[in-house]
Amino acid sequence: MFGRFTDPTAEAFSALQHEPIVLYTVLTVVALGVLLLAVITFFGWWGSLWRNWITTVDHKRIGIMYVVLALVMLVRGFADALMMRVHQAMALGSESAGYLPPDHYDQIFTAHGVIMIFFMATPLLFGLFNYILPLQIGARDVAFPFLNNLGFWITFAGALLINISLGIGNFGRVGWLAYPPLSELSGSPDTGVDYYLWSLQLSGVATTISAVNFVATIIKMRAPGMAMMKLPVFCWTALVANVLILMIYPVLTIALALLIGDRYLGMHFFTNDGGGNPMVWINYVWIFGHPEVYVLILPAFGILSEVVPTFSSKRLFGYTSMIWAILVILILSFLVWAHHFFTMGGGVAVNTFFSIATMIIAVPTGVKIFNWLFTMYKGRIRLEPPMLWCMGMIFTFVGGGLTGVMLSITPADWQFHNSLFLVAHFHHTIIGGVVFAYLAGLIYWFPKAFGIKLNRTLGIASFWCWFIGFYFAFFPLYILGLMGATRRLQHYIEPSWQPYFIVAMIGAFIIALGILFTVLQFLLVIWYGIKHKGKFPVRENDPWGDTRTLEWSVSSPPPPYNFAVIPHVTTLDAYWHMKTKNVPRKTSGFSSIHMPSNTSAGFWAGILSLILGFALVWHIWWLVAFSFVGVVAVIIVHSFIGDHRGYYFSEALVQETENAFTAYLEAKGR
Amino acid sequence: MTVTAVETTHVAQHHCGDASIKIFGFWIYILQDLFLFATLFANFAVFSSAYDGGSVGKDFINLPFVIFETFFLLVSSISYGFSIVKMYSNNLKATRFWLQITFVLGAIFVGMELYEFMHLIHEGATPSVSAYWSAFFVLVATHGIHVTGGLIWMACMFVHLSCHGLNADNRVRLICLSLFWHFLDIVWIGVFTVVYLLGAL
């Protein structure tokens, strides 16, 4: 009836009973959750929340929900990071040094990696894609609005499932890619790895759904005249990233499914007995994992290619070379996976091939760096916060890339492998590359979504805290790695390491200060929203000035239908062209616009898939059957009774909406 | 931002190219499914001799049986083709008839596969015997689950056709399902060759 809950070895509530940190965290989160629900009920926001957000198929609202999810997960994942840094600064001597027992410490570093990649970076990416892509290509929505909503709620289910593991049962103690045989039943008999497997399967399904949607959107729904070589670079990177997703997530899905087969059905893929081979898993996850790195970094390159020209008041240098560099990276990213395990014993020929391929991939990346530098060269550079993040990214990411080239040298890698040098390297590229660029994008497009910019002073303070904090937090790790410190150490016995760990901890706290400033920025916006009773007034369409792409041609926030009149594109940088040619904005004579209807099917499918994942983790088979049939039934019922016709946004309503923006522009004297 | 929707009574005109976008999207889905099966084929190849001293695949492969199984699936693809031909000539009755034939043939295929699995398990060739049998069952069953999904979709399709006939939505659905069905056929040819023909050598 209750599956593994009745099995004492599964330790369903042991963490709550024996780990005060877990207990208080869970109590705090539950209290905050109850408070949030109470506030929503008290102010009677449920109806509006249901109609405008939960059931929405508007890509802009779904984008905002993705970003909110990502930022909450960023705080969760960063809390894990802070706990690890504090612990390691204290962990000299024995297992009892520091404040985290090995069991808990191992869960924390696993959760940190999984959450940051799959439930922070990926949702943030999809949030930006959702909001910006259709606006940049001059479309009114994505190709499949319902699938967009469905994808969000399944991502949400995955994120919730992984966080449930904090209180009920435990999480994997296996590292973010869960190498067998440790992740097999023989090494991890309890629920931790099952939480890992099922939350990632949910995330994988959602990511695939969204990728199909974005590829179809970019290929099929571009504004008339927007040929592929007139597509903004951000859209190009989004296209390539989504094609990569479609090629690599199936590999992850299968790898996870095979491990599920091992754990649930007694199969022998990655076990040491029965003819299985753990190295096969390691190949699969890195065939997935290495291109996944490019899924994250390519859109970051896209963001820079939008922000740098805007704040240099120049067109992007080398558009065509940029596109070719992206496509070359798409291909090369599939030829480097084995550099993650040169120590496997693949032999000289295999290691040399992957070593050289890895060095070559630095070339197209270098092309991009030079393109941004040449864009800035002789430009009128304005040091607004998005530009600061971009310059910080260029500076930091080059360093991370260089240590990557160091790691690609096979003999040297035998020394660096699984040391803190590696940890420092990939944080160097992911924080210095992905996070800095995504934050640049978030700040850059924020006024498009809400009509106001984030506070500038706090933004600059936040940047410098992240930037300086990053170097303090990770350069000691490079040194420690060269001194022989391996990753995932719960304690160490070498006294000379401790000062470096303490410096790294200080760096993590400086980053924490940066996050605090960002939170303050958002609180100011929430205060502004409350002052306007949740309705953000229509503001300036082009708040940064010198922007070049179509999303800046519509009001901020954009109307639900995005474009009253679909623009005709003749050149690259379509909006820049419209500005220089003084193309007048149409102010009357609109026609009605067809819109997709809201649906609750995605929400229910998401909730049922959360129940499905939970039941699978705990072996509650009747609930598995019930929720699986439920998910399928929701989709089938949606195909029968769902509103596929949509509705029309009437001419009068379009006129009224556009008039509000016209009035704003006239008040501004334009 | 409250949107007061003006519901229209006439059948909504989808923005032009709606059907082509849906079919394109379905192609993209099929391509990612192809990567899914590619991984499974690679996986089967890696473990194709990992018997761990247990039962060897060759001793259990009953080629005549599988050839009949294959025959049913391939013919179901032809009958689906007829169904689509009839859809284009707006003949609902014939469309439905050929779809029913397809359904029956597909169901026979799934039934035969289940029989084969039960037979194998009865003979002691279970998924937990060795990596070879794990890979065998996962590859063949993933295809079988896809076919079963196609059958469920087809069952829904009969209801859709009874409700609305050959309207625009149902035409797109029929075309997507036919892509799916032919795709599974092609994958089965791969399974037949790699698992059964090469396995029987």
mmCIF file of N, CA and C in Angstrom, chain A residues 52 61 143-144 208 212 215-216 219-221 246-247 250-251 253-254 258 265-269 274-277 280 284 535 557-558 560 594 636 639-640 644-650 653, chain B residues 1 3-9 11-15 20-22 24-25 28-29 32 35-36 39-40 42-43 46-47 50 52 127-131 134-135 138 152 156 159-160 169 173:
data_model
loop_
_atom_site.group_PDB
_atom_site.id
_atom_site.type_symbol
_atom_site.label_atom_id
_atom_site.label_comp_id
_atom_site.label_asym_id
_atom_site.label_seq_id
_atom_site.Cartn_x
_atom_site.Cartn_y
_atom_site.Cartn_z
ATOM 1 N N ASN A 52 -4.476 33.890 -15.465
ATOM 2 C CA ASN A 52 -3.411 34.630 -16.146
ATOM 3 C C ASN A 52 -2.077 33.912 -16.162
ATOM 4 N N ARG A 61 4.296 35.028 -20.620
ATOM 5 C CA ARG A 61 4.024 34.661 -19.226
ATOM 6 C C ARG A 61 4.723 33.365 -18.859
ATOM 7 N N ALA A 143 5.212 27.992 -31.867
ATOM 8 C CA ALA A 143 4.470 27.126 -32.783
ATOM 9 C C ALA A 143 3.390 26.330 -32.058
ATOM 10 N N PHE A 144 3.699 25.848 -30.846
ATOM 11 C CA PHE A 144 2.759 25.003 -30.112
ATOM 12 C C PHE A 144 2.549 25.551 -28.705
ATOM 13 N N THR A 208 12.695 18.161 -24.076
ATOM 14 C CA THR A 208 12.484 17.709 -25.450
ATOM 15 C C THR A 208 11.260 18.380 -26.060
ATOM 16 N N VAL A 212 11.410 20.830 -29.425
ATOM 17 C CA VAL A 212 10.617 20.639 -30.647
ATOM 18 C C VAL A 212 9.891 21.941 -30.973
ATOM 19 N N VAL A 215 12.352 24.793 -32.214
ATOM 20 C CA VAL A 215 12.873 24.569 -33.562
ATOM 21 C C VAL A 215 11.775 24.859 -34.582
ATOM 22 N N ALA A 216 10.561 24.332 -34.319
ATOM 23 C CA ALA A 216 9.465 24.585 -35.252
ATOM 24 C C ALA A 216 9.170 26.085 -35.338
ATOM 25 N N ILE A 219 12.019 27.830 -37.420
ATOM 26 C CA ILE A 219 12.045 27.465 -38.838
ATOM 27 C C ILE A 219 10.796 27.962 -39.553
ATOM 28 N N LYS A 220 9.640 27.872 -38.882
ATOM 29 C CA LYS A 220 8.384 28.077 -39.589
ATOM 30 C C LYS A 220 7.718 29.427 -39.358
ATOM 31 N N MET A 221 8.068 30.154 -38.324
ATOM 32 C CA MET A 221 7.243 31.308 -37.970
ATOM 33 C C MET A 221 7.961 32.646 -38.028
ATOM 34 N N LEU A 246 17.719 18.115 -29.080
ATOM 35 C CA LEU A 246 17.003 17.007 -29.711
ATOM 36 C C LEU A 246 17.929 15.842 -30.033
ATOM 37 N N MET A 247 19.223 16.129 -30.197
ATOM 38 C CA MET A 247 20.149 15.054 -30.517
ATOM 39 C C MET A 247 20.700 14.379 -29.264
ATOM 40 N N PRO A 250 17.797 12.357 -26.075
ATOM 41 C CA PRO A 250 17.440 10.943 -26.201
ATOM 42 C C PRO A 250 18.512 10.021 -25.606
ATOM 43 N N VAL A 251 19.782 10.420 -25.757
ATOM 44 C CA VAL A 251 20.857 9.586 -25.220
ATOM 45 C C VAL A 251 20.765 9.551 -23.697
ATOM 46 N N THR A 253 18.058 10.120 -21.920
ATOM 47 C CA THR A 253 16.839 9.390 -21.571
ATOM 48 C C THR A 253 17.089 7.898 -21.568
ATOM 49 N N ILE A 254 17.780 7.420 -22.615
ATOM 50 C CA ILE A 254 18.054 5.980 -22.695
ATOM 51 C C ILE A 254 19.007 5.555 -21.586
ATOM 52 N N LEU A 258 18.109 2.782 -18.896
ATOM 53 C CA LEU A 258 18.855 1.538 -18.694
ATOM 54 C C LEU A 258 19.235 1.376 -17.224
ATOM 55 N N LEU A 265 14.420 -3.638 -12.492
ATOM 56 C CA LEU A 265 14.065 -4.908 -13.124
ATOM 57 C C LEU A 265 15.214 -5.905 -13.084
ATOM 58 N N GLY A 266 16.242 -5.602 -12.337
ATOM 59 C CA GLY A 266 17.345 -6.551 -12.193
ATOM 60 C C GLY A 266 18.143 -6.769 -13.461
ATOM 61 N N MET A 267 18.184 -5.784 -14.355
ATOM 62 C CA MET A 267 18.958 -5.938 -15.585
ATOM 63 C C MET A 267 20.452 -5.750 -15.294
ATOM 64 N N HIS A 268 21.273 -5.897 -16.355
ATOM 65 C CA HIS A 268 22.728 -5.874 -16.135
ATOM 66 C C HIS A 268 23.455 -5.007 -17.138
ATOM 67 N N PHE A 269 23.063 -3.743 -17.238
ATOM 68 C CA PHE A 269 23.785 -2.895 -18.184
ATOM 69 C C PHE A 269 25.090 -2.363 -17.586
ATOM 70 N N GLY A 274 27.052 -10.060 -14.485
ATOM 71 C CA GLY A 274 26.073 -10.265 -15.551
ATOM 72 C C GLY A 274 26.484 -9.718 -16.904
ATOM 73 N N GLY A 275 27.775 -9.459 -17.109
ATOM 74 C CA GLY A 275 28.230 -8.968 -18.409
ATOM 75 C C GLY A 275 28.050 -7.475 -18.592
ATOM 76 N N GLY A 276 27.638 -6.775 -17.544
ATOM 77 C CA GLY A 276 27.460 -5.323 -17.649
ATOM 78 C C GLY A 276 28.790 -4.591 -17.642
ATOM 79 N N ASN A 277 28.754 -3.289 -17.960
ATOM 80 C CA ASN A 277 29.992 -2.528 -18.048
ATOM 81 C C ASN A 277 29.737 -1.072 -17.657
ATOM 82 N N VAL A 280 30.247 1.968 -20.030
ATOM 83 C CA VAL A 280 29.283 2.288 -21.088
ATOM 84 C C VAL A 280 28.400 3.454 -20.646
ATOM 85 N N TYR A 284 27.848 7.142 -22.371
ATOM 86 C CA TYR A 284 26.531 7.707 -22.691
ATOM 87 C C TYR A 284 26.354 9.082 -22.067
ATOM 88 N N LYS A 535 -0.570 45.769 -12.303
ATOM 89 C CA LYS A 535 -0.649 46.087 -13.729
ATOM 90 C C LYS A 535 0.502 47.017 -14.096
ATOM 91 N N PRO A 557 5.624 46.489 -21.204
ATOM 92 C CA PRO A 557 5.571 45.129 -21.726
ATOM 93 C C PRO A 557 4.803 45.052 -23.035
ATOM 94 N N PRO A 558 5.111 44.064 -23.855
ATOM 95 C CA PRO A 558 4.424 43.949 -25.143
ATOM 96 C C PRO A 558 2.955 43.547 -24.944
ATOM 97 N N PRO A 560 -0.503 41.329 -25.547
ATOM 98 C CA PRO A 560 -0.604 39.863 -25.600
ATOM 99 C C PRO A 560 -0.356 39.307 -26.992
ATOM 100 N N HIS A 594 -6.077 36.411 -34.199
ATOM 101 C CA HIS A 594 -6.414 35.082 -33.666
ATOM 102 C C HIS A 594 -5.446 34.705 -32.557
ATOM 103 N N ILE A 636 -5.257 12.818 -23.743
ATOM 104 C CA ILE A 636 -6.293 12.358 -24.682
ATOM 105 C C ILE A 636 -7.549 13.212 -24.538
ATOM 106 N N SER A 639 -7.295 16.375 -26.188
ATOM 107 C CA SER A 639 -7.438 16.344 -27.650
ATOM 108 C C SER A 639 -8.912 16.316 -28.050
ATOM 109 N N PHE A 640 -9.793 15.849 -27.120
ATOM 110 C CA PHE A 640 -11.211 15.800 -27.454
ATOM 111 C C PHE A 640 -11.948 17.076 -27.061
ATOM 112 N N HIS A 644 -9.433 24.012 -29.183
ATOM 113 C CA HIS A 644 -8.367 24.167 -30.175
ATOM 114 C C HIS A 644 -8.628 25.324 -31.124
ATOM 115 N N ARG A 645 -9.801 25.947 -30.961
ATOM 116 C CA ARG A 645 -10.156 26.984 -31.919
ATOM 117 C C ARG A 645 -9.503 28.311 -31.592
ATOM 118 N N GLY A 646 -9.242 28.528 -30.302
ATOM 119 C CA GLY A 646 -8.745 29.834 -29.916
ATOM 120 C C GLY A 646 -9.853 30.861 -29.954
ATOM 121 N N TYR A 647 -9.464 32.119 -29.883
ATOM 122 C CA TYR A 647 -10.464 33.177 -29.903
ATOM 123 C C TYR A 647 -9.873 34.351 -30.663
ATOM 124 N N TYR A 648 -10.687 35.357 -30.876
ATOM 125 C CA TYR A 648 -10.188 36.531 -31.594
ATOM 126 C C TYR A 648 -10.057 37.722 -30.668
ATOM 127 N N PHE A 649 -8.929 38.346 -30.745
ATOM 128 C CA PHE A 649 -8.680 39.604 -30.055
ATOM 129 C C PHE A 649 -9.256 40.671 -30.998
ATOM 130 N N SER A 650 -10.355 41.303 -30.584
ATOM 131 C CA SER A 650 -11.125 42.100 -31.552
ATOM 132 C C SER A 650 -10.383 43.358 -32.005
ATOM 133 N N LEU A 653 -10.333 46.062 -29.460
ATOM 134 C CA LEU A 653 -9.427 45.826 -28.346
ATOM 135 C C LEU A 653 -7.975 46.077 -28.763
ATOM 136 N N MET B 1 -3.491 42.671 -16.393
ATOM 137 C CA MET B 1 -3.876 42.759 -17.798
ATOM 138 C C MET B 1 -5.003 41.756 -18.049
ATOM 139 N N VAL B 3 -7.855 40.195 -20.311
ATOM 140 C CA VAL B 3 -8.197 40.155 -21.725
ATOM 141 C C VAL B 3 -9.647 39.737 -21.833
ATOM 142 N N THR B 4 -10.486 40.626 -22.291
ATOM 143 C CA THR B 4 -11.870 40.228 -22.484
ATOM 144 C C THR B 4 -11.991 39.633 -23.876
ATOM 145 N N ALA B 5 -12.074 38.336 -23.887
ATOM 146 C CA ALA B 5 -12.050 37.639 -25.164
ATOM 147 C C ALA B 5 -13.383 37.762 -25.865
ATOM 148 N N VAL B 6 -13.321 37.954 -27.132
ATOM 149 C CA VAL B 6 -14.529 37.966 -27.930
ATOM 150 C C VAL B 6 -14.605 36.633 -28.651
ATOM 151 N N GLU B 7 -15.476 35.764 -28.154
ATOM 152 C CA GLU B 7 -15.587 34.434 -28.750
ATOM 153 C C GLU B 7 -16.297 34.542 -30.093
ATOM 154 N N THR B 8 -15.751 33.867 -31.051
ATOM 155 C CA THR B 8 -16.408 33.885 -32.353
ATOM 156 C C THR B 8 -17.129 32.572 -32.565
ATOM 157 N N THR B 9 -18.237 32.625 -33.237
ATOM 158 C CA THR B 9 -19.052 31.422 -33.397
ATOM 159 C C THR B 9 -18.635 30.608 -34.609
ATOM 160 N N VAL B 11 -16.280 28.744 -37.368
ATOM 161 C CA VAL B 11 -15.077 27.926 -37.192
ATOM 162 C C VAL B 11 -13.843 28.813 -37.368
ATOM 163 N N ALA B 12 -12.978 28.748 -36.369
ATOM 164 C CA ALA B 12 -11.829 29.651 -36.393
ATOM 165 C C ALA B 12 -10.936 29.354 -37.583
ATOM 166 N N GLN B 13 -10.512 30.398 -38.240
ATOM 167 C CA GLN B 13 -9.520 30.215 -39.291
ATOM 168 C C GLN B 13 -8.154 30.244 -38.624
ATOM 169 N N HIS B 14 -7.463 29.130 -38.701
ATOM 170 C CA HIS B 14 -6.121 29.133 -38.131
ATOM 171 C C HIS B 14 -5.243 30.018 -38.988
ATOM 172 N N HIS B 15 -4.258 30.639 -38.339
ATOM 173 C CA HIS B 15 -3.373 31.446 -39.151
ATOM 174 C C HIS B 15 -2.732 30.529 -40.187
ATOM 175 N N SER B 20 0.858 22.864 -41.682
ATOM 176 C CA SER B 20 2.232 22.564 -42.075
ATOM 177 C C SER B 20 3.176 22.715 -40.889
ATOM 178 N N ILE B 21 2.870 23.652 -39.975
ATOM 179 C CA ILE B 21 3.720 23.802 -38.785
ATOM 180 C C ILE B 21 3.603 22.560 -37.913
ATOM 181 N N LYS B 22 2.364 22.071 -37.760
ATOM 182 C CA LYS B 22 2.170 20.888 -36.902
ATOM 183 C C LYS B 22 2.908 19.685 -37.480
ATOM 184 N N PHE B 24 5.443 19.697 -39.518
ATOM 185 C CA PHE B 24 6.884 19.932 -39.377
ATOM 186 C C PHE B 24 7.343 19.605 -37.956
ATOM 187 N N GLY B 25 6.572 20.081 -36.976
ATOM 188 C CA GLY B 25 6.907 19.804 -35.574
ATOM 189 C C GLY B 25 6.947 18.307 -35.316
ATOM 190 N N ILE B 28 10.102 16.822 -36.484
ATOM 191 C CA ILE B 28 11.197 17.087 -35.532
ATOM 192 C C ILE B 28 11.146 16.065 -34.390
ATOM 193 N N TYR B 29 9.900 15.818 -33.924
ATOM 194 C CA TYR B 29 9.754 14.833 -32.847
ATOM 195 C C TYR B 29 10.285 13.477 -33.309
ATOM 196 N N GLN B 32 13.998 13.197 -33.203
ATOM 197 C CA GLN B 32 14.608 12.938 -31.891
ATOM 198 C C GLN B 32 14.328 11.506 -31.449
ATOM 199 N N PHE B 35 17.024 9.338 -32.713
ATOM 200 C CA PHE B 35 18.221 9.324 -31.868
ATOM 201 C C PHE B 35 18.047 8.381 -30.679
ATOM 202 N N LEU B 36 16.798 8.337 -30.176
ATOM 203 C CA LEU B 36 16.489 7.421 -29.078
ATOM 204 C C LEU B 36 16.785 5.988 -29.504
ATOM 205 N N THR B 39 20.497 5.198 -30.080
ATOM 206 C CA THR B 39 21.201 4.877 -28.841
ATOM 207 C C THR B 39 20.946 3.435 -28.442
ATOM 208 N N LEU B 40 19.692 3.002 -28.594
ATOM 209 C CA LEU B 40 19.379 1.621 -28.211
ATOM 210 C C LEU B 40 20.074 0.614 -29.121
ATOM 211 N N ALA B 42 22.949 1.135 -30.661
ATOM 212 C CA ALA B 42 24.354 1.151 -30.245
ATOM 213 C C ALA B 42 24.522 0.317 -28.987
ATOM 214 N N ASN B 43 23.570 0.482 -28.072
ATOM 215 C CA ASN B 43 23.622 -0.240 -26.812
ATOM 216 C C ASN B 43 23.568 -1.749 -27.061
ATOM 217 N N VAL B 46 26.852 -2.935 -28.395
ATOM 218 C CA VAL B 46 27.895 -3.024 -27.367
ATOM 219 C C VAL B 46 27.761 -4.323 -26.579
ATOM 220 N N PHE B 47 26.520 -4.692 -26.256
ATOM 221 C CA PHE B 47 26.311 -5.865 -25.401
ATOM 222 C C PHE B 47 25.951 -7.118 -26.207
ATOM 223 N N ALA B 50 27.515 -10.149 -24.749
ATOM 224 C CA ALA B 50 27.707 -10.166 -23.296
ATOM 225 C C ALA B 50 26.735 -11.158 -22.668
ATOM 226 N N ASP B 52 27.504 -13.519 -20.513
ATOM 227 C CA ASP B 52 27.900 -13.856 -19.156
ATOM 228 C C ASP B 52 27.776 -15.374 -18.906
ATOM 229 N N PRO B 127 15.268 -10.803 -18.789
ATOM 230 C CA PRO B 127 16.122 -9.613 -18.890
ATOM 231 C C PRO B 127 17.231 -9.589 -17.841
ATOM 232 N N SER B 128 17.078 -10.341 -16.752
ATOM 233 C CA SER B 128 18.101 -10.256 -15.703
ATOM 234 C C SER B 128 19.160 -11.341 -15.835
ATOM 235 N N VAL B 129 19.114 -12.129 -16.911
ATOM 236 C CA VAL B 129 20.106 -13.193 -17.063
ATOM 237 C C VAL B 129 21.483 -12.611 -17.386
ATOM 238 N N SER B 130 21.530 -11.710 -18.373
ATOM 239 C CA SER B 130 22.821 -11.155 -18.771
ATOM 240 C C SER B 130 22.598 -9.834 -19.484
ATOM 241 N N ALA B 131 23.688 -9.112 -19.717
ATOM 242 C CA ALA B 131 23.579 -7.811 -20.386
ATOM 243 C C ALA B 131 22.983 -7.984 -21.783
ATOM 244 N N SER B 134 19.273 -8.181 -21.357
ATOM 245 C CA SER B 134 18.773 -6.863 -20.937
ATOM 246 C C SER B 134 18.630 -5.970 -22.164
ATOM 247 N N ALA B 135 19.705 -5.951 -22.979
ATOM 248 C CA ALA B 135 19.694 -5.072 -24.158
ATOM 249 C C ALA B 135 18.656 -5.528 -25.168
ATOM 250 N N VAL B 138 15.142 -4.510 -23.851
ATOM 251 C CA VAL B 138 14.900 -3.061 -23.846
ATOM 252 C C VAL B 138 14.701 -2.552 -25.271
ATOM 253 N N ILE B 152 -3.023 2.956 -29.408
ATOM 254 C CA ILE B 152 -3.908 3.773 -28.547
ATOM 255 C C ILE B 152 -4.317 5.041 -29.302
ATOM 256 N N CYS B 156 -8.088 6.317 -30.434
ATOM 257 C CA CYS B 156 -8.642 7.671 -30.244
ATOM 258 C C CYS B 156 -9.068 8.262 -31.587
ATOM 259 N N VAL B 159 -12.552 7.545 -32.657
ATOM 260 C CA VAL B 159 -13.552 8.395 -31.994
ATOM 261 C C VAL B 159 -13.539 9.786 -32.622
ATOM 262 N N HIS B 160 -12.336 10.320 -32.865
ATOM 263 C CA HIS B 160 -12.227 11.645 -33.497
ATOM 264 C C HIS B 160 -12.946 11.649 -34.843
ATOM 265 N N ASP B 169 -8.402 19.401 -38.470
ATOM 266 C CA ASP B 169 -7.644 18.865 -37.331
ATOM 267 C C ASP B 169 -7.387 17.372 -37.508
ATOM 268 N N ARG B 173 -3.976 15.101 -37.791
ATOM 269 C CA ARG B 173 -3.715 13.979 -36.870
ATOM 270 C C ARG B 173 -3.424 12.700 -37.649
#
